[in-house]
mmCIF file of C-alpha atoms in Angstrom:
data_model
loop_
_atom_site.group_PDB
_atom_site.id
_atom_site.type_symbol
_atom_site.label_atom_id
_atom_site.label_comp_id
_atom_site.label_asym_id
_atom_site.label_seq_id
_atom_site.Cartn_x
_atom_site.Cartn_y
_atom_site.Cartn_z
ATOM 1 C CA UNK J 1 71.426 35.107 50.963
ATOM 2 C CA UNK J 2 71.539 38.728 52.034
ATOM 3 C CA UNK J 3 74.447 40.890 51.053
ATOM 4 C CA UNK J 4 77.061 41.109 53.793
ATOM 5 C CA UNK J 5 77.329 44.194 55.884
ATOM 6 C CA UNK J 6 80.409 46.406 55.199
ATOM 7 C CA UNK J 7 81.992 48.218 58.028
ATOM 8 C CA UNK J 8 84.184 51.180 57.303
ATOM 9 C CA UNK J 9 86.639 51.878 60.169
ATOM 10 C CA UNK J 10 89.424 54.403 60.743
ATOM 11 C CA UNK J 11 92.310 54.236 63.110
ATOM 12 C CA UNK J 12 92.625 58.028 63.661
ATOM 13 C CA UNK J 13 90.734 61.267 63.239
ATOM 14 C CA UNK J 14 92.347 61.856 59.898
ATOM 15 C CA UNK J 15 90.513 58.825 58.488
ATOM 16 C CA UNK J 16 86.994 60.337 58.912
ATOM 17 C CA UNK J 17 86.957 62.078 55.560
ATOM 18 C CA UNK J 18 88.118 58.893 53.809
ATOM 19 C CA UNK J 19 85.678 56.565 55.528
ATOM 20 C CA UNK J 20 82.785 59.038 54.868
ATOM 21 C CA UNK J 21 83.623 59.133 51.153
ATOM 22 C CA UNK J 22 83.819 55.306 51.015
ATOM 23 C CA UNK J 23 80.490 54.877 52.871
ATOM 24 C CA UNK J 24 78.831 57.332 50.462
ATOM 25 C CA UNK J 25 80.179 55.509 47.409
ATOM 26 C CA UNK J 26 79.154 52.068 48.752
ATOM 27 C CA UNK J 27 75.720 53.314 49.774
ATOM 28 C CA UNK J 28 75.262 54.774 46.257
ATOM 29 C CA UNK J 29 75.706 51.185 44.981
ATOM 30 C CA UNK J 30 73.111 49.861 47.453
ATOM 31 C CA UNK J 31 75.728 48.194 49.648
ATOM 32 C CA UNK J 32 74.792 48.196 53.360
ATOM 33 C CA UNK J 33 77.575 49.978 55.174
ATOM 34 C CA UNK J 34 78.357 52.114 58.108
ATOM 35 C CA UNK J 35 81.072 53.579 60.144
ATOM 36 C CA UNK J 36 82.246 52.002 63.374
ATOM 37 C CA UNK J 37 81.137 48.700 64.891
ATOM 38 C CA UNK J 38 81.893 45.596 62.926
ATOM 39 C CA UNK J 39 80.469 43.775 59.937
ATOM 40 C CA UNK J 40 80.089 40.506 61.781
ATOM 41 C CA UNK J 41 80.904 37.025 60.578
ATOM 42 C CA UNK J 42 80.837 36.895 56.784
ATOM 43 C CA UNK J 43 80.994 40.647 56.431
ATOM 44 C CA UNK J 44 83.534 42.829 54.895
ATOM 45 C CA UNK J 45 85.773 45.339 56.816
ATOM 46 C CA UNK J 46 87.293 48.345 55.133
ATOM 47 C CA UNK J 47 89.877 49.915 57.450
ATOM 48 C CA UNK J 48 91.749 53.242 56.812
ATOM 49 C CA UNK J 49 95.004 53.744 58.633
ATOM 50 C CA UNK J 50 97.102 56.861 58.854
ATOM 51 C CA UNK J 51 100.212 55.234 60.171
ATOM 52 C CA UNK J 52 101.991 51.980 59.284
ATOM 53 C CA UNK J 53 102.987 50.681 62.711
ATOM 54 C CA UNK J 54 102.143 48.008 65.202
ATOM 55 C CA UNK J 55 98.839 49.693 66.169
ATOM 56 C CA UNK J 56 97.663 49.740 62.585
ATOM 57 C CA UNK J 57 98.646 46.132 61.981
ATOM 58 C CA UNK J 58 96.786 45.178 65.223
ATOM 59 C CA UNK J 59 93.748 47.014 63.996
ATOM 60 C CA UNK J 60 93.804 45.166 60.674
ATOM 61 C CA UNK J 61 94.395 41.847 62.486
ATOM 62 C CA UNK J 62 91.307 42.536 64.699
ATOM 63 C CA UNK J 63 89.208 43.353 61.689
ATOM 64 C CA UNK J 64 90.486 40.295 59.916
ATOM 65 C CA UNK J 65 89.533 38.146 62.889
ATOM 66 C CA UNK J 66 85.928 39.122 62.421
ATOM 67 C CA UNK J 67 85.927 39.255 58.598
ATOM 68 C CA UNK J 68 88.560 36.689 57.592
ATOM 69 C CA UNK J 69 89.832 37.130 54.013
ATOM 70 C CA UNK J 70 87.502 40.114 53.585
ATOM 71 C CA UNK J 71 89.385 42.984 55.149
ATOM 72 C CA UNK J 72 90.615 45.811 52.955
ATOM 73 C CA UNK J 73 93.418 47.963 54.394
ATOM 74 C CA UNK J 74 93.769 51.466 53.060
ATOM 75 C CA UNK J 75 96.777 53.562 53.901
ATOM 76 C CA UNK J 76 96.040 57.269 53.970
ATOM 77 C CA UNK J 77 98.508 59.866 52.643
ATOM 78 C CA UNK J 78 99.687 60.684 56.240
ATOM 79 C CA UNK J 79 100.996 57.112 56.475
ATOM 80 C CA UNK J 80 103.611 57.845 53.913
ATOM 81 C CA UNK J 81 104.404 55.881 50.781
ATOM 82 C CA UNK J 82 103.074 52.380 50.906
ATOM 83 C CA UNK J 83 106.041 50.031 50.357
ATOM 84 C CA UNK J 84 106.101 46.429 49.372
ATOM 85 C CA UNK J 85 107.168 45.462 52.898
ATOM 86 C CA UNK J 86 104.367 47.416 54.547
ATOM 87 C CA UNK J 87 101.820 45.844 52.118
ATOM 88 C CA UNK J 88 103.127 42.385 53.021
ATOM 89 C CA UNK J 89 102.865 43.180 56.677
ATOM 90 C CA UNK J 90 99.197 44.178 56.292
ATOM 91 C CA UNK J 91 98.534 40.995 54.202
ATOM 92 C CA UNK J 92 100.284 38.888 56.880
ATOM 93 C CA UNK J 93 98.103 40.531 59.514
ATOM 94 C CA UNK J 94 95.050 39.285 57.642
ATOM 95 C CA UNK J 95 94.114 41.935 55.068
ATOM 96 C CA UNK J 96 92.656 40.442 51.929
ATOM 97 C CA UNK J 97 93.890 43.406 49.873
ATOM 98 C CA UNK J 98 95.893 46.577 50.578
ATOM 99 C CA UNK J 99 95.705 49.838 48.690
ATOM 100 C CA UNK J 100 97.127 53.348 49.158
ATOM 101 C CA UNK J 101 94.781 56.321 49.247
ATOM 102 C CA UNK J 102 96.079 58.815 46.712
ATOM 103 C CA UNK J 103 95.083 62.357 46.036
ATOM 104 C CA UNK J 104 93.082 60.868 43.136
ATOM 105 C CA UNK J 105 89.428 61.417 43.679
ATOM 106 C CA UNK J 106 88.745 57.880 42.361
ATOM 107 C CA UNK J 107 90.033 56.009 45.400
ATOM 108 C CA UNK J 108 86.513 55.412 46.701
ATOM 109 C CA UNK J 109 85.614 53.995 43.302
ATOM 110 C CA UNK J 110 88.539 51.517 43.586
ATOM 111 C CA UNK J 111 87.361 50.505 47.099
ATOM 112 C CA UNK J 112 83.723 50.095 45.769
ATOM 113 C CA UNK J 113 85.133 47.941 42.892
ATOM 114 C CA UNK J 114 87.008 45.631 45.378
ATOM 115 C CA UNK J 115 84.089 45.360 47.737
ATOM 116 C CA UNK J 116 81.649 44.689 44.813
ATOM 117 C CA UNK J 117 83.963 41.924 43.434
ATOM 118 C CA UNK J 118 84.196 40.322 46.890
ATOM 119 C CA UNK J 119 80.349 40.351 47.151
ATOM 120 C CA UNK J 120 80.064 38.819 43.680
ATOM 121 C CA UNK J 121 82.571 36.166 44.521
ATOM 122 C CA UNK J 122 80.767 35.223 47.698
ATOM 123 C CA UNK J 123 77.534 35.116 45.698
ATOM 124 C CA UNK J 124 79.110 32.619 43.348
ATOM 125 C CA UNK J 125 80.570 30.577 46.264
ATOM 126 C CA UNK J 126 77.051 30.361 47.720
ATOM 127 C CA UNK J 127 75.465 29.673 44.323
ATOM 128 C CA UNK J 128 73.674 26.440 43.383
ATOM 129 C CA UNK J 129 76.417 25.560 40.971
ATOM 130 C CA UNK J 130 79.050 25.464 43.699
ATOM 131 C CA UNK J 131 76.878 24.249 46.590
ATOM 132 C CA UNK J 132 75.518 21.385 44.471
ATOM 133 C CA UNK J 133 79.009 20.096 43.369
ATOM 134 C CA UNK J 134 81.428 20.958 46.133
ATOM 135 C CA UNK J 135 80.887 19.878 49.767
ATOM 136 C CA UNK J 136 82.377 21.736 52.674
ATOM 137 C CA UNK J 137 81.634 24.710 55.036
ATOM 138 C CA UNK J 138 84.717 25.366 57.050
ATOM 139 C CA UNK J 139 86.487 28.732 57.015
ATOM 140 C CA UNK J 140 89.612 27.439 55.334
ATOM 141 C CA UNK J 141 87.562 25.636 52.685
ATOM 142 C CA UNK J 142 85.409 28.708 52.069
ATOM 143 C CA UNK J 143 88.618 30.763 51.598
ATOM 144 C CA UNK J 144 89.892 28.181 49.091
ATOM 145 C CA UNK J 145 86.573 28.346 47.219
ATOM 146 C CA UNK J 146 86.796 32.043 47.077
ATOM 147 C CA UNK J 147 90.236 31.895 45.500
ATOM 148 C CA UNK J 148 89.095 29.265 43.021
ATOM 149 C CA UNK J 149 85.985 31.232 42.059
ATOM 150 C CA UNK J 150 87.916 34.523 41.726
ATOM 151 C CA UNK J 151 90.598 32.899 39.583
ATOM 152 C CA UNK J 152 88.057 31.131 37.401
ATOM 153 C CA UNK J 153 85.677 34.128 36.905
ATOM 154 C CA UNK J 154 87.916 37.131 37.021
ATOM 155 C CA UNK J 155 91.229 35.977 35.612
ATOM 156 C CA UNK J 156 92.708 34.591 32.348
ATOM 157 C CA UNK J 157 95.557 32.919 34.310
ATOM 158 C CA UNK J 158 96.016 29.151 34.180
ATOM 159 C CA UNK J 159 95.015 27.398 37.420
ATOM 160 C CA UNK J 160 97.310 24.635 38.878
ATOM 161 C CA UNK J 161 95.502 22.282 41.189
ATOM 162 C CA UNK J 162 97.634 19.859 43.295
ATOM 163 C CA UNK J 163 97.007 17.541 46.192
ATOM 164 C CA UNK J 164 96.816 14.028 47.434
ATOM 165 C CA UNK J 165 94.682 11.401 45.783
ATOM 166 C CA UNK J 166 90.985 11.739 46.735
ATOM 167 C CA UNK J 167 91.141 15.368 47.873
ATOM 168 C CA UNK J 168 88.752 16.732 45.151
ATOM 169 C CA UNK J 169 91.154 18.119 42.558
ATOM 170 C CA UNK J 170 88.889 16.873 39.741
ATOM 171 C CA UNK J 171 85.838 18.470 41.396
ATOM 172 C CA UNK J 172 87.700 21.842 41.662
ATOM 173 C CA UNK J 173 88.771 21.543 38.020
ATOM 174 C CA UNK J 174 85.221 21.014 36.948
ATOM 175 C CA UNK J 175 84.169 24.001 38.910
ATOM 176 C CA UNK J 176 86.859 26.174 37.269
ATOM 177 C CA UNK J 177 85.642 25.098 33.841
ATOM 178 C CA UNK J 178 81.997 25.660 34.769
ATOM 179 C CA UNK J 179 82.598 29.204 35.869
#
C-alpha cells in the first residue's frame, strides 16, 4: 500500500513559515506532502492555527472529516499559550493530536515524528498479521485497530479489553501479544 499523502494547511498568513518548515522536514524523510488542498481519504492532515477560536476549531473539524483520526493540530505562538481546555476542544473537534509550536527549532521534528508514527501504525494495521487475523474494514473499526496497534507496539502500558461475549476480545488480545 502506498504511503498516505500528508497535507499541511494553515488558517492564516502567519502559518506560512510553519507549514513550509513542516513540508521541508517531511519531504526530507520521503513523505509525500504539500501545502493546501487535502490529503484525501486515508491521508494525514497537519493544520497550523494562529488563533484558538470557533474558526480554528471548524478548520480542524473540516480536516478531521477528510482525515479521521489523522489530523494534527498545531497552535502557533500568536495563538497564545495552549491550555488543557483548548487542547480538549481541538481533540473534540477531531484532531488526533494537538501540539504547541514553540520557539524551539525542533517543532518540525516533533511533527515529523508524529506523522511517521501514524504512517508506521497504519502500515501495521494493513499488515498481513492484522489482516489475516482480524476481520473488519469500517472507519470505527480501523480507528480501534489503530489504537490497539499503537498501544501494543509503542507503549509499555497494560491494555484492558472489555466487551460482550463474542465481540473478538480474545482476537484483539492475541494481536496485542503478537505485536
